[in-house]
Amino acid sequence: MNHPDLEALPTESADVILAENESRLHAPARTIENGPWRVQLRGDELADIEYQGHPVLRAIRPVVRDHDWRTLVPEVESVPEVESATGDDDDASLRLAVGFTGFGSEYAADVAVSFSGDGLTVAFDGTAPQDFRSNRIGLVVLHRPDDGGRRVIITAPDGTRTESAFPTDVSPHQPFMDIAALAWERDGTAYTLEFSGDVFETEDQRNWTDASFKTYSTPLSRPFPVSVRAGERVQQSIRLTAAPTDQAAGSTAPSTSAERADGVLTVHRQVQGFVPGLGTSASRSAARLGVVPGLDALIVELPGSGPAAAEVLHHGERQAAELDAPLDVRITAASAADIAPRLDLLPLGKVARLGVFSSDGHVTEPELWDELRVEAQRRGFTGTLLAGARSHFTELNRRQDVLPGDAGALTYSITPQMHATEVPHIVESLPIQRLTALNALRIGAGKPLHIGPVTLKARFNAVSTDGGYDPATVEAMTTDPLQGEDFTAAWLLGSIAALTLPGVDSVSYFEASGPRGFIADDGTPTPAFRLFEKLAALRGAEVLEAPQGIPGLVLYPVSSGSGVLLFAANLTAEPLTTAVRLEDGETHTFDIPAWCHTARRLD
């Protein structure tokens, strides 16, 4: 692995970061098989739940979130063996002791998992060791993203039954409310989830690029945060049952192998898109930068008030000059009165795009847009005025009714770690990034998209009840130690491939330099930068149709004047070997280490 950002750290700190990165990238997973059930135990998460070889749920897991929606970190004290409760092989149980810590809060819970024939039950029994404020405590179910469009029957606590369906487009609001049970069918089996201990509801987590729908308690219509007293208990349980349907006899376990002719993946010459413009964001790092040919723009997020704006802009102008890139300025304003003073600071001739967003709601509110448009026109600005959300796709989706119709383009940001920090969740966000872009293009009715910043961790807490991250913790909350790893370069390629769509004009990633950047503070480029630099120079080049079907493999074939350059990434914890050929060309064998990427010309 590469760790250029660790050179300036004390040895002990560097060793700790290296160990933490390795533990995340190669986190142990334990397969538990009992009767017809198969699950992966990853820490506190019962992941990839299968019944008779068919996928059922993405996960069931306990969650504790504080008053600011920050997730307390779970740690399983020990992983005992699965025990048979009655001597019957189909009747067994597992009990986990989980401690939750973070942000000055603690929580403890016993999570009991039991298998009994065609039933799987997860029970939660939690206690607060000390007083704290919380927005959520208990079990959550993560439904698979391929359940989109699937019919479901919702049973309310009063016994009322309602027919509905998991949404296909990303739903801005909760699709299912007031839940005591859910029932649906897939792969020849009827499934039922029964909830006890609280009232549950479902949200579409694809809004945050999570690869799931989430059913959780307590309803958001109830006041939060709540005060949790020391010794106060929360008890919940979720029971999943399965029963064959009339179609069960003809169902077979899904194939896990990719289809490829003669064992070789073929890249066809059909064009599926073009390399989008690639940009990055300004940082406070003093590292000197060099010219990046083809770079789209440098985003500068300008606070709408306070003396810091001039300093932020100064750093941005310096870095843009070093990169030889125009500016993309995003003003965060509390009111329309903040806009004109910020425009007076700007070298508008160097600004390619200009946008404004509410400091509270994070979207382009009508009164802010009207002021920006008038003031920019008065100053002779000739670039693009863009609107949207400075936070997640969530806010763009939920407030699409206020977006200005005369905006030149739309924008929103992406982070894969709004709800979970485990590497599998980060990887699974990639196809959902594509889904959010398709939904944003639909919302914009053809307006071009400038997506970003795309960052491993969120730049700020968009759902904070306290006004954002505590200054003392902002660095830890916004910086992922994986930034300098080969993994991040592989994930970057997966993201660019996912967002290569007609209408996506540009995507901006990370920061130019510093702990969240492409370049370390000492000037050393990260693996992600080396990839980013190559692809930025290929802006507008044709991207050919890439074969699909191998989990964790990303193929991104780019046609340039000198031939076809195939970028490939392995987003798994094991080395990957695959054979690839260009249509009517020679076969090339790729050996890609775990969490790495490579590039090679195809003949």
Coordinates of C-alpha atoms in Angstrom, one line a residue, residues 269 271-275 538 540-544 557-560:
R269 CA -16.2 -0.7 -29.9
V271 CA -19.4 4.1 -27.5
Q272 CA -21.3 4.3 -24.2
G273 CA -20.1 7.8 -23.1
F274 CA -17.3 10.3 -22.8
V275 CA -14.8 11.0 -20.1
L538 CA -8.5 12.4 -21.6
G540 CA -14.1 14.2 -23.8
A541 CA -12.5 10.9 -25.1
E542 CA -14.9 8.1 -26.1
V543 CA -15.6 5.5 -23.4
L544 CA -16.3 2.1 -25.0
P557 CA -12.0 1.4 -21.7
V558 CA -11.1 4.8 -23.2
S559 CA -10.5 5.4 -26.9
S560 CA -7.9 8.0 -27.7

